[in-house]
Short mmCIF file of C-alpha atoms in Angstrom, two decimals:
data_model
loop_
_atom_site.label_atom_id
_atom_site.label_comp_id
_atom_site.label_asym_id
_atom_site.label_seq_id
_atom_site.Cartn_x
_atom_site.Cartn_y
_atom_site.Cartn_z
CA UNK A 115 0.38 -0.05 0.11
CA UNK A 116 2.77 2.05 -0.55
CA UNK A 117 2.06 6.04 -2.17
CA UNK A 118 3.98 7.10 -5.21
CA UNK A 119 4.09 10.51 -5.92
CA UNK A 120 2.52 11.73 -8.46
CA UNK A 121 4.11 14.15 -8.99
CA UNK A 122 7.77 12.92 -9.58
CA UNK A 123 10.55 15.06 -8.94
CA UNK A 124 12.73 14.95 -11.87
CA UNK A 125 16.24 15.52 -12.03
CA UNK A 126 16.35 19.13 -12.37
CA UNK A 127 15.36 19.62 -9.29
CA UNK A 128 17.05 16.45 -7.41
CA UNK A 129 20.08 17.93 -8.78
CA UNK A 130 18.70 21.43 -7.30
CA UNK A 131 18.34 19.71 -3.57
CA UNK A 132 21.13 17.86 -3.50
CA UNK A 133 23.29 21.14 -4.87
CA UNK A 134 21.88 23.18 -1.87
CA UNK A 135 22.42 21.07 0.96
CA UNK A 136 25.61 20.34 0.25
CA UNK A 137 26.54 24.06 0.25
CA UNK A 138 25.00 23.92 3.71
CA UNK A 139 26.49 20.81 5.33
CA UNK A 140 29.37 20.73 2.38
CA UNK A 141 28.83 16.40 3.45
CA UNK A 142 28.19 14.60 -1.17
CA UNK A 143 24.78 14.32 -1.24
CA UNK A 144 22.90 11.25 -3.25
CA UNK A 145 18.70 11.26 -4.47
CA UNK A 146 17.87 7.77 -3.93
CA UNK A 147 15.31 6.68 -5.60
CA UNK A 148 12.50 3.75 -5.23
CA UNK A 149 13.64 1.36 -6.94
CA UNK A 150 17.37 2.09 -5.35
CA UNK A 151 18.56 4.06 -7.83
CA UNK A 152 20.59 7.47 -7.74
CA UNK A 153 19.16 9.78 -9.88
CA UNK A 154 21.81 12.28 -9.06
CA UNK A 155 23.88 13.10 -6.87
CA UNK A 156 26.93 15.93 -5.65
CA UNK A 157 29.44 12.70 -7.10
CA UNK A 158 28.81 11.89 -10.80
CA UNK A 159 30.39 8.71 -10.81
CA UNK A 160 27.40 8.32 -8.46
CA UNK A 161 24.44 8.45 -10.20
CA UNK A 162 22.42 5.86 -11.93
CA UNK A 163 24.82 3.53 -9.33
CA UNK A 164 22.33 1.00 -7.12
CA UNK A 165 21.95 1.64 -3.62
CA UNK A 166 21.31 -0.90 -1.03
CA UNK A 167 21.25 0.46 2.01
CA UNK A 168 18.91 3.26 0.14
CA UNK A 169 16.51 1.04 -1.68
CA UNK A 170 16.08 -0.92 1.96
CA UNK A 171 14.64 2.78 3.73
CA UNK A 172 12.70 3.42 0.69
CA UNK A 173 10.77 -0.29 1.49
CA UNK A 174 10.79 -0.06 5.12
CA UNK A 175 10.54 3.87 5.96
CA UNK A 176 12.98 4.47 8.64
CA UNK A 177 16.31 6.47 8.14
CA UNK A 178 19.35 3.57 7.88
CA UNK A 179 22.70 5.18 9.49
CA UNK A 180 26.20 3.14 8.31
CA UNK A 181 29.17 3.24 9.83
CA UNK A 182 31.27 1.46 7.15
CA UNK A 183 31.91 1.96 3.35
CA UNK A 184 31.46 -0.62 1.88
CA UNK A 185 28.94 -3.59 4.28
CA UNK A 186 26.23 -2.57 1.01
CA UNK A 187 26.74 -2.44 -2.40
CA UNK A 188 26.84 0.54 -3.66
CA UNK A 189 26.32 2.33 -0.24
CA UNK A 190 29.16 4.45 1.66
CA UNK A 191 28.74 5.61 5.06
CA UNK A 192 26.25 8.25 5.95
CA UNK A 193 22.56 8.24 6.64
CA UNK A 194 19.72 7.34 4.09
CA UNK A 195 16.36 9.82 5.43
CA UNK A 196 13.10 9.42 3.52
CA UNK A 197 11.58 12.13 2.73
CA UNK A 198 7.59 12.14 2.01
CA UNK A 199 5.20 14.27 1.07
CA UNK A 200 1.76 15.11 1.86
CA UNK A 201 2.19 11.29 3.66
CA UNK A 202 3.91 10.46 0.35
CA UNK A 203 6.58 9.08 -0.69
CA UNK A 204 9.56 11.44 -3.28
CA UNK A 205 12.73 9.90 -2.12
CA UNK A 206 16.14 8.75 0.02
CA UNK A 207 18.28 11.18 0.97
CA UNK A 208 22.02 10.08 1.84
CA UNK A 209 24.64 12.23 3.13
CA UNK A 210 28.07 10.65 3.54
CA UNK A 211 29.83 11.57 5.97
CA UNK A 212 30.45 9.79 9.68
CA UNK A 213 26.43 9.46 11.27
CA UNK A 214 27.41 11.34 14.13
CA UNK A 215 28.57 14.15 11.91
CA UNK A 216 26.12 14.41 9.53
CA UNK A 217 23.29 13.17 11.54
CA UNK A 218 21.42 17.35 12.49
CA UNK A 219 21.98 17.93 8.70
CA UNK A 220 19.58 15.10 7.72
CA UNK A 221 16.34 16.88 8.88
CA UNK A 222 17.28 19.87 7.49
CA UNK A 223 18.07 18.44 4.30
CA UNK A 224 14.19 17.49 4.10
CA UNK A 225 12.90 20.75 5.17
CA UNK A 226 15.42 21.95 2.35
CA UNK A 227 13.81 18.76 0.21
CA UNK A 228 9.82 19.74 1.83
CA UNK A 229 11.06 24.23 0.24
CA UNK A 230 11.80 23.20 -3.22
CA UNK A 231 9.40 20.55 -4.27
CA UNK A 232 6.61 23.06 -2.72
CA UNK A 233 8.19 25.77 -4.29
CA UNK A 234 8.14 23.89 -7.42
CA UNK A 235 4.66 23.00 -6.88
CA UNK A 236 3.43 26.90 -6.80
CA UNK A 237 4.99 27.46 -10.01
CA UNK A 238 3.84 24.18 -11.62
CA UNK A 239 0.30 25.82 -10.64
CA UNK A 240 1.08 29.42 -11.33
CA UNK A 241 2.30 28.48 -15.20
CA UNK A 242 -0.83 26.86 -14.88
CA UNK A 243 -3.49 29.06 -14.01
CA UNK A 244 -1.84 31.43 -16.85
CA UNK A 245 -1.75 29.03 -19.21
CA UNK A 246 -5.90 28.79 -18.59
CA UNK A 247 -6.17 32.28 -18.88
CA UNK A 248 -4.38 33.62 -21.78
CA UNK A 249 -6.32 30.12 -23.50
CA UNK A 250 -9.70 31.91 -22.74
CA UNK A 251 -8.47 34.81 -23.97
CA UNK A 252 -7.62 34.15 -27.09
CA UNK A 253 -10.78 32.59 -27.49
CA UNK A 254 -12.28 35.65 -26.95
CA UNK A 255 -10.82 37.77 -28.40
CA UNK A 256 -8.82 36.09 -31.69
CA UNK A 257 -12.06 33.35 -31.45
CA UNK A 258 -8.93 30.94 -32.24
CA UNK A 259 -11.23 28.14 -29.84
CA UNK A 260 -14.18 25.36 -30.33
CA UNK A 261 -14.59 23.92 -26.78
CA UNK A 262 -16.68 25.48 -26.28
CA UNK A 263 -16.81 23.32 -22.30
CA UNK A 264 -13.35 23.52 -21.16
CA UNK A 265 -14.07 27.09 -22.70
CA UNK A 266 -16.17 28.31 -19.93
CA UNK A 267 -14.38 26.10 -17.18
CA UNK A 268 -10.93 28.68 -17.69
CA UNK A 269 -14.14 31.24 -17.42
CA UNK A 270 -15.81 29.82 -14.63
CA UNK A 271 -12.67 29.70 -13.08
CA UNK A 272 -11.43 32.95 -13.98
CA UNK A 273 -14.85 34.63 -12.12
CA UNK A 274 -16.33 35.15 -15.54
CA UNK A 275 -20.11 35.58 -15.34
CA UNK A 276 -20.79 35.10 -19.43
CA UNK A 277 -24.53 36.62 -18.73
CA UNK A 278 -22.95 39.70 -18.31
CA UNK A 279 -21.20 42.69 -20.03
CA UNK A 280 -17.31 43.69 -20.45
CA UNK A 281 -14.99 45.57 -22.00
CA UNK A 282 -11.08 44.84 -23.04
CA UNK A 283 -8.31 47.16 -20.51
CA UNK A 284 -5.97 47.39 -23.16
CA UNK A 285 -2.10 47.78 -21.96
CA UNK A 286 0.38 48.28 -23.25
CA UNK A 287 4.11 50.04 -22.42
CA UNK A 288 6.45 52.01 -24.42
CA UNK A 289 8.36 50.13 -26.53
CA UNK A 290 11.76 52.09 -26.09
CA UNK A 291 11.96 51.32 -21.61
CA UNK A 292 14.85 49.16 -20.69
CA UNK A 293 14.25 45.63 -19.95
CA UNK A 294 14.98 46.49 -16.11
CA UNK A 295 11.67 48.07 -16.35
CA UNK A 296 9.51 46.55 -17.97
CA UNK A 297 9.86 44.32 -15.41
CA UNK A 298 9.28 46.87 -12.47
CA UNK A 299 6.58 47.64 -14.45
CA UNK A 300 5.03 44.63 -15.26
CA UNK A 301 4.61 43.67 -11.05
CA UNK A 302 3.23 47.56 -10.65
CA UNK A 303 0.83 46.40 -13.83
CA UNK A 304 -0.25 43.14 -12.16
CA UNK A 305 -0.30 44.92 -9.07
CA UNK A 306 -3.23 47.57 -10.37
CA UNK A 307 -4.94 44.17 -11.14
CA UNK A 308 -5.23 42.93 -7.78
CA UNK A 309 -6.85 46.26 -6.37
CA UNK A 310 -9.41 46.02 -9.65
CA UNK A 311 -10.35 42.93 -8.67
CA UNK A 312 -9.15 41.89 -11.89
CA UNK A 313 -9.55 37.88 -12.00
CA UNK A 314 -8.80 36.99 -17.10
CA UNK A 315 -5.86 38.44 -18.53
CA UNK A 316 -3.22 37.56 -20.30
CA UNK A 317 0.27 38.73 -21.52
CA UNK A 318 0.65 39.47 -25.11
CA UNK A 319 4.40 39.54 -27.04
CA UNK A 320 6.15 41.80 -26.36
CA UNK A 321 4.87 45.19 -24.86
CA UNK A 322 0.49 44.31 -24.83
CA UNK A 323 -1.05 43.34 -22.12
CA UNK A 324 -5.58 42.55 -22.05
CA UNK A 325 -7.72 42.30 -20.01
CA UNK A 326 -11.46 41.99 -19.17
CA UNK A 327 -12.95 44.18 -16.39
CA UNK A 328 -16.95 45.12 -15.42
CA UNK A 329 -18.18 48.47 -15.85
CA UNK A 330 -18.54 48.28 -11.87
CA UNK A 331 -14.91 47.71 -11.86
CA UNK A 332 -13.91 50.43 -14.20
CA UNK A 333 -16.70 53.10 -12.28
CA UNK A 334 -16.26 52.11 -8.25
CA UNK A 335 -12.60 52.56 -9.08
CA UNK A 336 -11.77 54.99 -11.65
CA UNK A 337 -9.30 57.32 -9.36
CA UNK A 338 -7.02 54.02 -9.15
CA UNK A 339 -7.48 53.83 -12.95
CA UNK A 340 -7.16 57.31 -13.71
CA UNK A 341 -4.12 57.77 -10.88
CA UNK A 342 -2.41 54.84 -12.33
CA UNK A 343 -2.16 55.82 -15.81
CA UNK A 344 -0.47 59.12 -15.47
CA UNK A 345 1.89 58.72 -12.27
CA UNK A 346 2.78 55.79 -15.84
CA UNK A 347 1.98 58.35 -18.56
CA UNK A 348 5.77 58.25 -19.81
CA UNK A 349 5.79 54.36 -19.64
CA UNK A 350 2.65 53.35 -20.99
CA UNK A 351 -0.45 53.49 -22.82
CA UNK A 352 -3.79 52.81 -21.66
CA UNK A 353 -7.35 51.46 -23.79
CA UNK A 354 -10.55 50.93 -22.83
CA UNK A 355 -13.21 49.14 -25.55
CA UNK A 356 -17.01 48.91 -25.97
CA UNK A 357 -19.19 47.47 -23.60
CA UNK A 358 -19.89 43.86 -25.12
CA UNK A 359 -21.68 40.51 -24.33
CA UNK A 360 -18.94 38.24 -23.23
CA UNK A 361 -19.05 36.54 -26.87
CA UNK A 362 -18.40 39.41 -28.68
CA UNK A 363 -15.71 40.40 -26.64
CA UNK A 364 -13.45 40.61 -30.03
CA UNK A 365 -15.60 43.04 -30.99
CA UNK A 366 -14.46 45.62 -27.29
CA UNK A 367 -10.09 44.78 -27.94
CA UNK A 368 -10.78 45.43 -32.05
CA UNK A 369 -12.20 49.14 -30.69
CA UNK A 370 -9.83 49.68 -27.86
CA UNK A 371 -6.71 49.22 -30.83
CA UNK A 372 -8.35 51.64 -32.70
CA UNK A 373 -8.73 54.48 -29.50
CA UNK A 374 -4.70 52.82 -29.01
CA UNK A 375 -4.11 54.30 -32.68
CA UNK A 376 -4.90 57.72 -31.50
CA UNK A 377 -3.67 57.47 -28.66
CA UNK A 378 -0.37 60.48 -28.51
CA UNK A 379 2.32 62.28 -26.33
CA UNK A 380 -0.11 63.95 -25.37
CA UNK A 381 -2.56 62.23 -24.32
CA UNK A 382 -3.76 62.40 -20.30
CA UNK A 383 -5.06 59.43 -18.89
CA UNK A 384 -6.07 56.83 -20.42
CA UNK A 385 -8.59 56.39 -23.61
CA UNK A 386 -12.68 55.52 -23.74
CA UNK A 387 -14.02 53.91 -26.30
CA UNK A 388 -17.33 55.37 -25.59
CA UNK A 389 -15.59 58.97 -25.86
CA UNK A 390 -13.45 58.89 -29.09
CA UNK A 391 -15.72 60.86 -31.58
CA UNK A 392 -13.79 62.52 -35.16
CA UNK A 393 -11.74 59.41 -34.79
CA UNK A 394 -13.39 57.53 -35.06
CA UNK A 395 -13.86 58.93 -38.74
CA UNK A 396 -10.86 58.72 -39.03
CA UNK A 397 -9.61 54.90 -37.65
CA UNK A 398 -11.53 53.70 -40.89
CA UNK A 399 -9.32 55.36 -43.29
CA UNK A 400 -6.06 54.15 -45.03
CA UNK A 401 -3.01 55.47 -45.17
CA UNK A 402 -2.77 56.58 -48.62
CA UNK A 403 -6.90 57.47 -47.64
CA UNK A 404 -6.00 60.06 -44.74
CA UNK A 405 -2.61 61.10 -47.47
CA UNK A 406 -5.17 62.16 -50.41
CA UNK A 407 -7.31 64.41 -48.00
CA UNK A 408 -4.60 65.71 -47.03
CA UNK A 409 -3.12 66.47 -50.29
CA UNK A 410 -7.04 67.90 -51.03
CA UNK A 411 -7.51 70.40 -47.23
CA UNK A 412 -4.39 71.85 -45.63
CA UNK A 413 -1.38 71.18 -48.46
CA UNK A 414 -0.46 74.58 -49.63
CA UNK A 415 -1.63 75.99 -46.37
CA UNK A 416 2.25 76.96 -44.52
CA UNK A 417 2.50 75.94 -40.59
CA UNK A 418 0.95 80.34 -39.30
CA UNK A 419 -1.35 79.29 -41.39
CA UNK A 420 -2.71 75.64 -40.37
CA UNK A 421 -2.58 77.21 -36.13
CA UNK A 422 -4.72 80.62 -37.41
CA UNK A 423 -7.21 77.92 -38.61
CA UNK A 424 -6.84 76.43 -35.45
CA UNK A 425 -7.24 79.49 -32.90
CA UNK A 426 -9.97 80.38 -35.25
CA UNK A 427 -12.43 76.34 -35.26
CA UNK A 428 -11.44 76.67 -30.99
CA UNK A 429 -12.88 80.07 -30.72
CA UNK A 430 -16.18 78.52 -32.69
CA UNK A 431 -15.38 80.39 -35.94
CA UNK A 432 -16.51 83.49 -34.35
CA UNK A 433 -13.83 86.72 -35.68
CA UNK A 434 -13.28 88.20 -32.67
CA UNK A 435 -12.43 85.60 -30.14
CA UNK A 436 -9.84 84.12 -31.82
CA UNK A 437 -8.35 87.72 -32.66
CA UNK A 438 -7.72 88.07 -28.71
CA UNK A 439 -6.51 84.78 -28.93
CA UNK A 440 -4.49 85.80 -31.62
CA UNK A 441 -3.82 89.32 -30.84
CA UNK A 442 -4.48 90.43 -34.18
CA UNK A 443 -7.08 92.97 -36.01
CA UNK A 444 -10.19 91.58 -36.88
CA UNK A 445 -9.07 93.23 -40.16
CA UNK A 446 -6.28 91.39 -40.40
CA UNK A 447 -7.92 87.69 -39.94
CA UNK A 448 -10.61 87.98 -42.22
CA UNK A 449 -7.50 89.33 -44.91
CA UNK A 450 -5.39 86.02 -43.49
CA UNK A 451 -8.69 84.02 -44.11
CA UNK A 452 -9.22 85.09 -47.26
CA UNK A 453 -6.27 84.34 -48.41
CA UNK A 454 -6.47 80.66 -47.10
CA UNK A 455 -8.92 80.32 -49.48
CA UNK A 456 -7.90 81.96 -52.22
CA UNK A 457 -4.51 79.53 -51.12
CA UNK A 458 -6.39 76.23 -50.68
CA UNK A 459 -9.65 76.82 -52.30
CA UNK A 460 -11.98 75.98 -49.20
CA UNK A 461 -13.77 78.53 -47.78
CA UNK A 462 -12.97 78.42 -43.45
CA UNK A 463 -16.38 81.39 -42.88
CA UNK A 464 -18.17 79.10 -45.43
CA UNK A 465 -19.87 75.83 -43.11
CA UNK A 466 -19.47 72.21 -45.42
CA UNK A 467 -14.89 74.20 -46.56
CA UNK A 468 -15.13 74.77 -42.91
CA UNK A 469 -15.94 71.11 -42.13
CA UNK A 470 -13.17 69.76 -44.89
CA UNK A 471 -10.38 72.47 -43.32
CA UNK A 472 -11.54 70.34 -39.81
CA UNK A 473 -11.15 66.95 -40.11
CA UNK A 474 -8.06 68.01 -41.40
CA UNK A 475 -6.50 69.82 -39.16
CA UNK A 476 -7.56 66.49 -36.64
CA UNK A 477 -6.40 64.22 -38.73
CA UNK A 478 -2.66 65.60 -39.62
CA UNK A 479 -2.55 65.36 -35.42
#
């Protein structure tokens, strides 16, 4: 009725154990499996050989001390301690040396083994959870999976209610950030997700984090959201897509990407897709179409004339308001607007032409 491990110690972990124990006690250390085979040792020549007393210790579950070399096959003087984890046999640790001298290291070796196994378990659990999160995000925003049962199981494990509506939160780190800064930023992003109780998120190489959030999480934590975005304004960009059902989050992701295209150095905080206006019109234009539109509207105007038009539209096409802002006489302003009309063929004081110029100025930003 012996229980052998469901979690198996591989050679890498076993080597880590024997080397760590040797660093403490200064003695050669062997890791012996249930069949008496040494599968890790600080003495490379002993790896793969049979250890008679180690085999007996594995079978009996008792610590066995050996006080003379060569009395048993493949065995040297020392102490051999069976190690259990969660009441399951893992291996026998053999420490070479006079038993009276090395006995004090036996339980320390057992403790070290427990800690390293636990660390490996936690890392495995963490990787499994990250894999499930990534699978779910891929399925939701890229439609990569047809296994709906497994997807729903992953969503449930991540606390996602498929009857509710969500948004995609998109974070991109600045590409020029040094690797050490990216590592620190990654920690801060994870802490930020924890503060907002975000459980479903993933990382896309080289610099993108995508998360699923409830509208209520954003509303209740608006200050945290704003503060985080402003505190890291130089190192990341953050946008939020439109609200959709769970299985339509691909649309929310695309709108978050659209919002990301309109992030500039002047943008403060983050961008909500819902807040975009003219940018939505521009987002549908390809580079050639944008270039053609700018050619039709602004190509003949210099920087000063574009600056004047910007002020003109900021003042709702008011001559007096624009004159005050630019510190020029109204007659001078009218002369300049007429000059723009002659150069561009578009009259800033005519509604339809003004719209064309206004769109061009915004598209050129």
